[in-house]
Amino acid sequence: MEDEFYRIKRLPPYVIAEVNAMRHAARQAGKDIIDLGMGNPDLPPPQHVIDKLCEVARKEDAHGYSASSGIPGIRRAQANYYGRRFNVSLDPETEVVMTMGSKEGLASLATAITAPGDVVLAPNPSYPIHTFGFIIAGATIRSVPTTPDEGYWHSLDRAMAFTVPRPSILIVNYPSNPTAETVDLAFYERLVAWAKENKVWILSDLAYSELYFDGNPTRSILEVPGAKDVAVEFTSMSKTFSMAGWRVGFAVGNPRLIAALKRVKSYLDYGAFTPIQAAACAALNGPQDIVEKNRTLYQKRRDVMVEAFGRAGWDIPPPKASMFAWAPLPPALKEMGSLEFSKQLLTHAEVAVAPGVGYGEDGEGFVRIAMVENEQRLRQAARNIKRYLISMGVNTPAP
């Protein structure tokens, strides 16, 4: 009875939770922590979406169980979004399923298609669900790089040649959380061809589909002809419409994988609250100006952060997409490691960031910075960080 449960034993300590606990304690002590750690949008959803939620919630017949795969209207709305945005045709009945955010969708699909001992290729560093969703389901993870260069393809080929049993699933996530790296359509074309040749399923996480910068729209793997033969893609309304707490996401693509996900979900849940689904339809089908407005706001925050942190003595590469920056530790403090550096920033600069090592061993030497505070707070964070760097003897640029 004293032994750990089997699946719990397979989960390592959640490194990021250590910093989260320190942040909570600091706030309880009255400190004004500038929280750039969690990717939790600070913006409200569009007003017409909130109005639709309230309207439907007032209906007496809107409070029963819903369909676990999503009401027909929400699946049609998502199919129409893919048609508008990516020129991809989807059958709402067989190629679309609603999920409780992309995170739940990935975990449920892992449960549906993974047998104990299966080998899954996952990026390192990566968002934790990309590995732990499959570890919980009993799979073994083999890491591949996140950076989509020639080394990535070499790593895929080595994995297929030297792994027993041969990997059956590959996870991709672009724009990447945490690294914010992006890919073009040529990458996906090569990936689909590789997956077909090697008989590997591709699970693409496109949660940051609309948070792209500098006029370079993100691409979908499903734009590649024949991609639906081997791929499903997950999207989320959390960041696009600032609806993180609503837990609305989708899986679309290969009908066999979608059917497996639907079947598992039918045993596990009854679907999202109907008024939430109706409001999500209003978001997808209604005015899309909020999407461009949010994109512009995040790009402005990115520019302010890169400029202000640079003047403070910490050079940060500007991300091409997502709501995150993947920042190398200041060279003079690199030996400290990402976890200790994050603790130091929290304690001495009152700025919370996420240690890169929490996203995999290849994340060491970096921290993830979420652009979830306004420009004034980002500049305040830069001033606090500058004081900390000076106290550590790090030379900072002149004002």
Short mmCIF file of C-alpha atoms in Angstrom, two decimals:
data_model
loop_
_atom_site.label_atom_id
_atom_site.label_comp_id
_atom_site.label_asym_id
_atom_site.label_seq_id
_atom_site.Cartn_x
_atom_site.Cartn_y
_atom_site.Cartn_z
CA MET A 1 0.00 0.00 0.00
CA GLU A 2 2.99 2.31 0.50
CA ASP A 3 4.22 1.96 -3.08
CA GLU A 4 3.47 4.75 -5.55
CA PHE A 5 0.74 4.03 -8.09
CA TYR A 6 2.14 2.76 -11.41
CA ARG A 7 1.39 5.81 -13.56
CA ILE A 8 2.28 8.28 -10.82
CA LYS A 9 5.70 6.64 -10.56
CA ARG A 10 6.28 7.36 -14.25
CA LEU A 11 5.80 11.11 -13.75
CA PRO A 12 8.81 13.14 -12.60
CA PRO A 13 8.41 16.14 -10.28
CA TYR A 14 6.90 19.07 -12.18
CA VAL A 15 9.82 21.50 -12.13
CA ILE A 16 7.71 24.52 -13.02
CA ALA A 17 5.50 23.86 -9.97
CA GLU A 18 8.46 24.79 -7.74
CA VAL A 19 8.60 28.30 -9.18
CA ASN A 20 4.79 28.55 -9.11
CA ALA A 21 4.78 27.75 -5.39
CA MET A 22 7.41 30.45 -4.76
CA ARG A 23 5.36 32.96 -6.76
CA HIS A 24 2.24 32.15 -4.77
CA ALA A 25 4.10 32.52 -1.48
CA ALA A 26 5.57 35.86 -2.56
CA ARG A 27 2.15 37.21 -3.48
CA GLN A 28 0.71 35.98 -0.19
CA ALA A 29 3.47 37.99 1.49
CA GLY A 30 2.28 41.12 -0.33
CA LYS A 31 4.93 41.32 -3.05
CA ASP A 32 3.95 42.74 -6.44
CA ILE A 33 5.06 39.90 -8.70
CA ILE A 34 5.08 40.60 -12.44
CA ASP A 35 3.96 37.21 -13.71
CA LEU A 36 5.49 36.29 -17.06
CA GLY A 37 5.52 32.58 -16.20
CA MET A 38 2.19 31.08 -17.20
CA GLY A 39 0.68 31.52 -20.68
CA ASN A 40 -2.60 32.79 -19.24
CA PRO A 41 -4.11 35.54 -21.44
CA ASP A 42 -4.88 38.75 -19.58
CA LEU A 43 -7.37 39.96 -22.21
CA PRO A 44 -11.16 39.40 -22.22
CA PRO A 45 -13.08 37.50 -24.92
CA PRO A 46 -15.12 39.53 -27.43
CA GLN A 47 -18.26 41.04 -25.91
CA HIS A 48 -20.61 39.33 -28.38
CA VAL A 49 -19.22 35.96 -27.28
CA ILE A 50 -19.91 36.73 -23.61
CA ASP A 51 -23.39 37.96 -24.57
CA LYS A 52 -24.13 34.68 -26.39
CA LEU A 53 -22.97 32.68 -23.37
CA CYS A 54 -25.35 34.59 -21.11
CA GLU A 55 -28.23 34.40 -23.60
CA VAL A 56 -28.06 30.63 -23.96
CA ALA A 57 -27.40 30.06 -20.24
CA ARG A 58 -30.77 31.70 -19.49
CA LYS A 59 -32.61 29.03 -21.50
CA GLU A 60 -34.18 26.35 -19.33
CA ASP A 61 -33.25 23.54 -21.72
CA ALA A 62 -29.54 24.47 -21.98
CA HIS A 63 -28.32 22.82 -18.79
CA GLY A 64 -28.43 19.11 -19.54
CA TYR A 65 -25.72 16.85 -20.86
CA SER A 66 -24.24 17.77 -24.22
CA ALA A 67 -22.62 15.67 -26.95
CA SER A 68 -19.05 14.70 -26.09
CA SER A 69 -17.87 15.32 -29.65
CA GLY A 70 -19.45 18.80 -29.80
CA ILE A 71 -22.82 20.02 -31.05
CA PRO A 72 -23.21 19.96 -34.85
CA GLY A 73 -23.00 23.76 -35.07
CA ILE A 74 -19.60 23.96 -33.37
CA ARG A 75 -18.16 21.24 -35.62
CA ARG A 76 -19.47 23.03 -38.71
CA ALA A 77 -18.01 26.32 -37.44
CA GLN A 78 -14.57 24.75 -37.01
CA ALA A 79 -14.73 23.18 -40.47
CA ASN A 80 -15.64 26.58 -41.92
CA TYR A 81 -12.69 28.16 -40.08
CA TYR A 82 -10.29 25.69 -41.74
CA GLY A 83 -11.89 26.43 -45.09
CA ARG A 84 -11.48 30.21 -44.69
CA ARG A 85 -8.06 30.20 -43.09
CA PHE A 86 -6.23 27.31 -44.72
CA ASN A 87 -8.40 26.39 -47.74
CA VAL A 88 -8.78 22.92 -46.20
CA SER A 89 -12.03 21.00 -46.62
CA LEU A 90 -13.24 19.05 -43.55
CA ASP A 91 -16.27 16.84 -43.01
CA PRO A 92 -17.82 18.06 -39.72
CA GLU A 93 -19.23 14.57 -39.06
CA THR A 94 -16.12 12.44 -39.51
CA GLU A 95 -13.12 14.79 -39.45
CA VAL A 96 -13.88 17.23 -36.58
CA VAL A 97 -14.28 16.67 -32.85
CA MET A 98 -14.48 19.26 -30.09
CA THR A 99 -12.14 18.82 -27.12
CA MET A 100 -11.78 20.40 -23.69
CA GLY A 101 -8.88 22.49 -24.98
CA SER A 102 -6.08 21.04 -27.08
CA LYS A 103 -4.42 19.66 -23.93
CA GLU A 104 -7.30 17.31 -23.10
CA GLY A 105 -7.61 16.37 -26.76
CA LEU A 106 -3.99 15.26 -26.97
CA ALA A 107 -4.23 13.31 -23.71
CA SER A 108 -7.46 11.57 -24.75
CA LEU A 109 -6.06 10.67 -28.17
CA ALA A 110 -2.96 9.26 -26.47
CA THR A 111 -5.27 7.05 -24.39
CA ALA A 112 -7.15 5.99 -27.53
CA ILE A 113 -4.25 5.00 -29.79
CA THR A 114 -1.33 4.07 -27.52
CA ALA A 115 -0.47 0.57 -26.35
CA PRO A 116 1.96 -0.02 -23.46
CA GLY A 117 5.47 -0.05 -24.87
CA ASP A 118 4.69 1.94 -28.01
CA VAL A 119 7.41 4.42 -28.93
CA VAL A 120 6.37 8.02 -29.53
CA LEU A 121 8.63 10.68 -31.04
CA ALA A 122 8.21 13.98 -29.21
CA PRO A 123 10.12 17.27 -29.42
CA ASN A 124 12.57 18.27 -26.70
CA PRO A 125 12.01 20.89 -25.36
CA SER A 126 8.24 20.60 -25.58
CA TYR A 127 5.03 21.49 -23.82
CA PRO A 128 4.64 18.83 -21.07
CA ILE A 129 1.44 17.19 -22.43
CA HIS A 130 3.29 16.28 -25.63
CA THR A 131 5.33 13.78 -23.64
CA PHE A 132 3.45 13.09 -20.42
CA GLY A 133 0.10 12.48 -22.09
CA PHE A 134 1.72 9.47 -23.76
CA ILE A 135 3.77 8.42 -20.74
CA ILE A 136 0.55 8.24 -18.71
CA ALA A 137 -0.93 6.10 -21.51
CA GLY A 138 2.01 3.68 -21.19
CA ALA A 139 4.21 4.75 -24.09
CA THR A 140 7.95 5.24 -24.21
CA ILE A 141 9.20 8.63 -25.42
CA ARG A 142 12.13 9.11 -27.78
CA SER A 143 13.14 12.75 -28.07
CA VAL A 144 13.72 14.55 -31.33
CA PRO A 145 14.86 18.17 -31.66
CA THR A 146 12.39 21.03 -31.70
CA THR A 147 14.42 23.16 -34.11
CA PRO A 148 13.29 22.24 -37.66
CA ASP A 149 16.68 22.17 -39.35
CA GLU A 150 18.54 19.35 -41.10
CA GLY A 151 19.47 17.93 -37.71
CA TYR A 152 15.77 17.35 -37.13
CA TRP A 153 15.45 15.09 -40.18
CA HIS A 154 18.63 13.24 -39.28
CA SER A 155 17.20 12.61 -35.81
CA LEU A 156 13.94 11.25 -37.26
CA ASP A 157 15.79 8.85 -39.54
CA ARG A 158 18.03 7.62 -36.70
CA ALA A 159 14.98 7.06 -34.52
CA MET A 160 13.35 4.88 -37.18
CA ALA A 161 16.57 2.95 -37.83
CA PHE A 162 17.63 2.23 -34.26
CA THR A 163 14.48 2.14 -32.10
CA VAL A 164 12.72 -1.11 -31.16
CA PRO A 165 9.79 -1.24 -31.55
CA ARG A 166 9.72 1.26 -34.40
CA PRO A 167 8.06 4.56 -33.46
CA SER A 168 4.42 4.79 -34.49
CA ILE A 169 3.54 8.40 -33.57
CA LEU A 170 5.28 11.77 -34.06
CA ILE A 171 4.27 14.96 -32.23
CA VAL A 172 4.91 18.33 -33.88
CA ASN A 173 4.09 21.75 -32.42
CA TYR A 174 4.64 24.89 -34.51
CA PRO A 175 4.54 27.69 -33.51
CA SER A 176 6.35 25.90 -30.72
CA ASN A 177 5.57 26.13 -27.06
CA PRO A 178 8.05 26.88 -25.52
CA THR A 179 10.55 27.91 -28.23
CA ALA A 180 8.22 29.97 -30.52
CA GLU A 181 9.89 28.45 -33.60
CA THR A 182 7.84 28.26 -36.81
CA VAL A 183 7.85 26.22 -40.03
CA ASP A 184 6.77 26.77 -43.64
CA LEU A 185 4.61 24.61 -45.86
CA ALA A 186 7.66 22.94 -47.40
CA PHE A 187 8.51 21.50 -43.96
CA TYR A 188 5.04 19.96 -43.67
CA GLU A 189 5.23 18.59 -47.22
CA ARG A 190 8.47 16.82 -46.38
CA LEU A 191 7.03 15.62 -43.06
CA VAL A 192 3.90 14.11 -44.62
CA ALA A 193 6.01 12.27 -47.21
CA TRP A 194 8.29 10.97 -44.42
CA ALA A 195 5.32 9.82 -42.31
CA LYS A 196 3.76 7.92 -45.21
CA GLU A 197 7.07 6.25 -46.05
CA ASN A 198 7.61 5.20 -42.42
CA LYS A 199 3.97 4.45 -41.51
CA VAL A 200 3.89 6.96 -38.65
CA TRP A 201 0.91 8.97 -37.40
CA ILE A 202 1.48 12.73 -37.05
CA LEU A 203 -0.21 14.70 -34.28
CA SER A 204 0.17 18.44 -34.95
CA ASP A 205 -0.50 20.95 -32.16
CA LEU A 206 -1.46 24.29 -33.76
CA ALA A 207 -2.68 26.02 -30.59
CA TYR A 208 -1.00 29.30 -31.61
CA SER A 209 -2.36 29.36 -35.15
CA GLU A 210 -3.40 33.03 -35.04
CA LEU A 211 -0.60 34.53 -32.93
CA TYR A 212 1.88 35.14 -35.73
CA PHE A 213 3.89 38.31 -36.25
CA ASP A 214 5.43 40.45 -38.98
CA GLY A 215 2.74 39.49 -41.50
CA ASN A 216 3.82 35.83 -41.78
CA PRO A 217 0.74 33.62 -41.25
CA THR A 218 1.25 30.18 -39.73
CA ARG A 219 0.55 27.15 -41.92
CA SER A 220 -1.42 24.00 -41.23
CA ILE A 221 -0.09 20.52 -41.95
CA LEU A 222 -3.51 19.74 -43.46
CA GLU A 223 -2.76 22.14 -46.32
CA VAL A 224 -0.51 19.43 -47.73
CA PRO A 225 -2.39 17.21 -50.22
CA GLY A 226 -2.89 13.78 -48.66
CA ALA A 227 -1.99 14.94 -45.12
CA LYS A 228 -5.30 13.67 -43.77
CA ASP A 229 -4.10 10.13 -44.57
CA VAL A 230 -1.61 10.35 -41.68
CA ALA A 231 -2.31 13.45 -39.58
CA VAL A 232 -4.63 15.09 -37.12
CA GLU A 233 -4.26 18.66 -35.92
CA PHE A 234 -5.27 20.30 -32.65
CA THR A 235 -6.31 23.92 -32.31
CA SER A 236 -7.54 25.96 -29.37
CA MET A 237 -9.67 29.04 -28.79
CA SER A 238 -7.72 29.85 -25.62
CA LYS A 239 -5.25 32.28 -27.18
CA THR A 240 -7.03 33.24 -30.41
CA PHE A 241 -10.10 34.60 -28.61
CA SER A 242 -8.71 34.96 -25.05
CA MET A 243 -10.95 32.11 -23.86
CA ALA A 244 -8.39 30.03 -21.92
CA GLY A 245 -10.66 29.19 -18.98
CA TRP A 246 -13.51 28.15 -21.27
CA ARG A 247 -11.58 25.03 -22.37
CA VAL A 248 -12.58 24.90 -26.03
CA GLY A 249 -10.38 23.13 -28.55
CA PHE A 250 -10.64 20.87 -31.58
CA ALA A 251 -9.03 17.91 -33.27
CA VAL A 252 -9.44 17.69 -37.05
CA GLY A 253 -8.11 15.49 -39.82
CA ASN A 254 -7.70 11.74 -40.27
CA PRO A 255 -11.13 10.08 -39.86
CA ARG A 256 -9.73 6.94 -38.21
CA LEU A 257 -7.93 8.93 -35.50
CA ILE A 258 -10.93 11.22 -35.04
CA ALA A 259 -13.21 8.19 -34.62
CA ALA A 260 -10.87 6.73 -32.00
CA LEU A 261 -10.79 10.03 -30.12
CA LYS A 262 -14.59 10.33 -30.26
CA ARG A 263 -15.04 6.82 -28.91
CA VAL A 264 -12.72 7.32 -25.93
CA LYS A 265 -14.26 10.71 -25.16
CA SER A 266 -17.75 9.18 -25.21
CA TYR A 267 -16.69 7.07 -22.22
CA LEU A 268 -14.91 9.89 -20.40
CA ASP A 269 -17.10 13.00 -20.69
CA TYR A 270 -20.38 14.49 -21.87
CA GLY A 271 -18.89 17.46 -23.66
CA ALA A 272 -18.58 21.13 -22.76
CA PHE A 273 -21.45 23.09 -21.24
CA THR A 274 -23.89 23.85 -24.08
CA PRO A 275 -23.87 27.66 -23.59
CA ILE A 276 -20.06 27.56 -23.92
CA GLN A 277 -20.36 25.66 -27.19
CA ALA A 278 -22.94 28.16 -28.49
CA ALA A 279 -20.68 31.06 -27.52
CA ALA A 280 -17.71 29.37 -29.21
CA CYS A 281 -19.82 29.17 -32.40
CA ALA A 282 -20.42 32.90 -32.11
CA ALA A 283 -16.67 33.47 -31.85
CA LEU A 284 -15.82 31.35 -34.90
CA ASN A 285 -18.71 32.55 -37.06
CA GLY A 286 -18.85 36.19 -35.97
CA PRO A 287 -16.61 39.25 -36.51
CA GLN A 288 -12.92 38.31 -36.60
CA ASP A 289 -11.51 41.76 -35.84
CA ILE A 290 -10.60 40.63 -32.29
CA VAL A 291 -8.12 38.13 -33.78
CA GLU A 292 -6.16 40.81 -35.62
CA LYS A 293 -6.44 43.14 -32.62
CA ASN A 294 -4.95 40.53 -30.27
CA ARG A 295 -2.22 39.68 -32.78
CA THR A 296 -1.24 43.34 -33.06
CA LEU A 297 -1.25 43.74 -29.28
CA TYR A 298 1.01 40.73 -28.71
CA GLN A 299 3.41 41.91 -31.42
CA LYS A 300 3.63 45.33 -29.74
CA ARG A 301 4.31 43.65 -26.40
CA ARG A 302 7.00 41.56 -28.05
CA ASP A 303 8.70 44.65 -29.45
CA VAL A 304 8.50 46.50 -26.11
CA MET A 305 9.85 43.49 -24.20
CA VAL A 306 12.77 42.84 -26.56
CA GLU A 307 13.75 46.52 -26.55
CA ALA A 308 13.35 47.08 -22.78
CA PHE A 309 15.02 43.85 -21.71
CA GLY A 310 17.85 44.51 -24.17
CA ARG A 311 18.47 47.92 -22.60
CA ALA A 312 18.45 46.20 -19.21
CA GLY A 313 21.31 43.96 -20.35
CA TRP A 314 19.42 40.84 -21.38
CA ASP A 315 19.29 40.19 -25.13
CA ILE A 316 16.22 38.21 -26.16
CA PRO A 317 15.64 36.93 -29.72
CA PRO A 318 12.28 38.29 -30.96
CA PRO A 319 9.83 35.41 -31.43
CA LYS A 320 8.17 35.01 -34.84
CA ALA A 321 4.91 33.74 -33.33
CA SER A 322 3.08 32.60 -30.15
CA MET A 323 2.73 34.53 -26.90
CA PHE A 324 6.16 33.46 -25.63
CA ALA A 325 9.80 34.39 -25.95
CA TRP A 326 12.43 31.67 -25.55
CA ALA A 327 15.24 33.54 -23.87
CA PRO A 328 18.79 32.29 -23.31
CA LEU A 329 20.10 33.06 -19.84
CA PRO A 330 22.42 36.09 -19.70
CA PRO A 331 25.85 34.63 -20.57
CA ALA A 332 27.42 35.72 -17.28
CA LEU A 333 24.76 33.75 -15.35
CA LYS A 334 24.46 30.71 -17.61
CA GLU A 335 26.18 28.40 -15.12
CA MET A 336 23.40 29.13 -12.64
CA GLY A 337 20.96 27.00 -14.63
CA SER A 338 17.43 27.88 -15.63
CA LEU A 339 15.68 26.77 -12.43
CA GLU A 340 17.95 28.73 -10.09
CA PHE A 341 17.90 31.75 -12.40
CA SER A 342 14.09 31.70 -12.37
CA LYS A 343 14.10 31.54 -8.58
CA GLN A 344 16.58 34.42 -8.39
CA LEU A 345 14.46 36.59 -10.72
CA LEU A 346 11.40 35.90 -8.61
CA THR A 347 13.15 36.64 -5.32
CA HIS A 348 15.29 39.63 -6.29
CA ALA A 349 13.49 41.18 -9.30
CA GLU A 350 9.91 40.15 -8.46
CA VAL A 351 9.51 38.80 -12.01
CA ALA A 352 8.21 35.28 -12.64
CA VAL A 353 9.38 33.31 -15.70
CA ALA A 354 9.28 29.58 -16.49
CA PRO A 355 12.56 27.62 -16.29
CA GLY A 356 13.44 26.01 -19.61
CA VAL A 357 14.44 22.72 -18.00
CA GLY A 358 10.77 22.25 -17.11
CA TYR A 359 10.13 21.60 -20.83
CA GLY A 360 12.79 18.90 -21.19
CA GLU A 361 16.51 18.55 -20.65
CA ASP A 362 17.26 20.38 -23.91
CA GLY A 363 15.49 23.42 -22.46
CA GLU A 364 18.30 23.95 -19.98
CA GLY A 365 19.99 27.31 -20.46
CA PHE A 366 16.72 29.07 -21.39
CA VAL A 367 13.62 30.48 -19.76
CA ARG A 368 10.19 30.95 -21.30
CA ILE A 369 8.74 34.44 -20.97
CA ALA A 370 4.98 34.83 -21.47
CA MET A 371 3.82 38.17 -22.87
CA VAL A 372 0.77 38.31 -20.63
CA GLU A 373 1.32 41.67 -18.93
CA ASN A 374 0.76 45.08 -20.47
CA GLU A 375 3.55 47.25 -21.87
CA GLN A 376 3.91 49.32 -18.69
CA ARG A 377 4.40 46.17 -16.61
CA LEU A 378 6.89 44.79 -19.12
CA ARG A 379 8.95 47.96 -18.79
CA GLN A 380 8.74 47.70 -15.00
CA ALA A 381 9.94 44.09 -15.25
CA ALA A 382 12.91 45.30 -17.31
CA ARG A 383 13.82 47.90 -14.68
CA ASN A 384 13.62 45.28 -11.92
CA ILE A 385 15.74 42.86 -13.93
CA LYS A 386 18.34 45.55 -14.63
CA ARG A 387 18.74 46.19 -10.89
CA TYR A 388 19.15 42.47 -10.32
CA LEU A 389 21.75 42.09 -13.09
CA ILE A 390 23.75 45.03 -11.74
CA SER A 391 23.67 43.47 -8.26
CA MET A 392 25.11 40.28 -9.81
CA GLY A 393 27.94 42.22 -11.44
CA VAL A 394 26.57 41.89 -14.96
CA ASN A 395 27.48 44.84 -17.15
CA THR A 396 24.37 46.48 -18.57
CA PRO A 397 24.11 48.94 -21.47
CA ALA A 398 23.93 52.63 -20.78
CA PRO A 399 20.36 54.02 -20.60
#
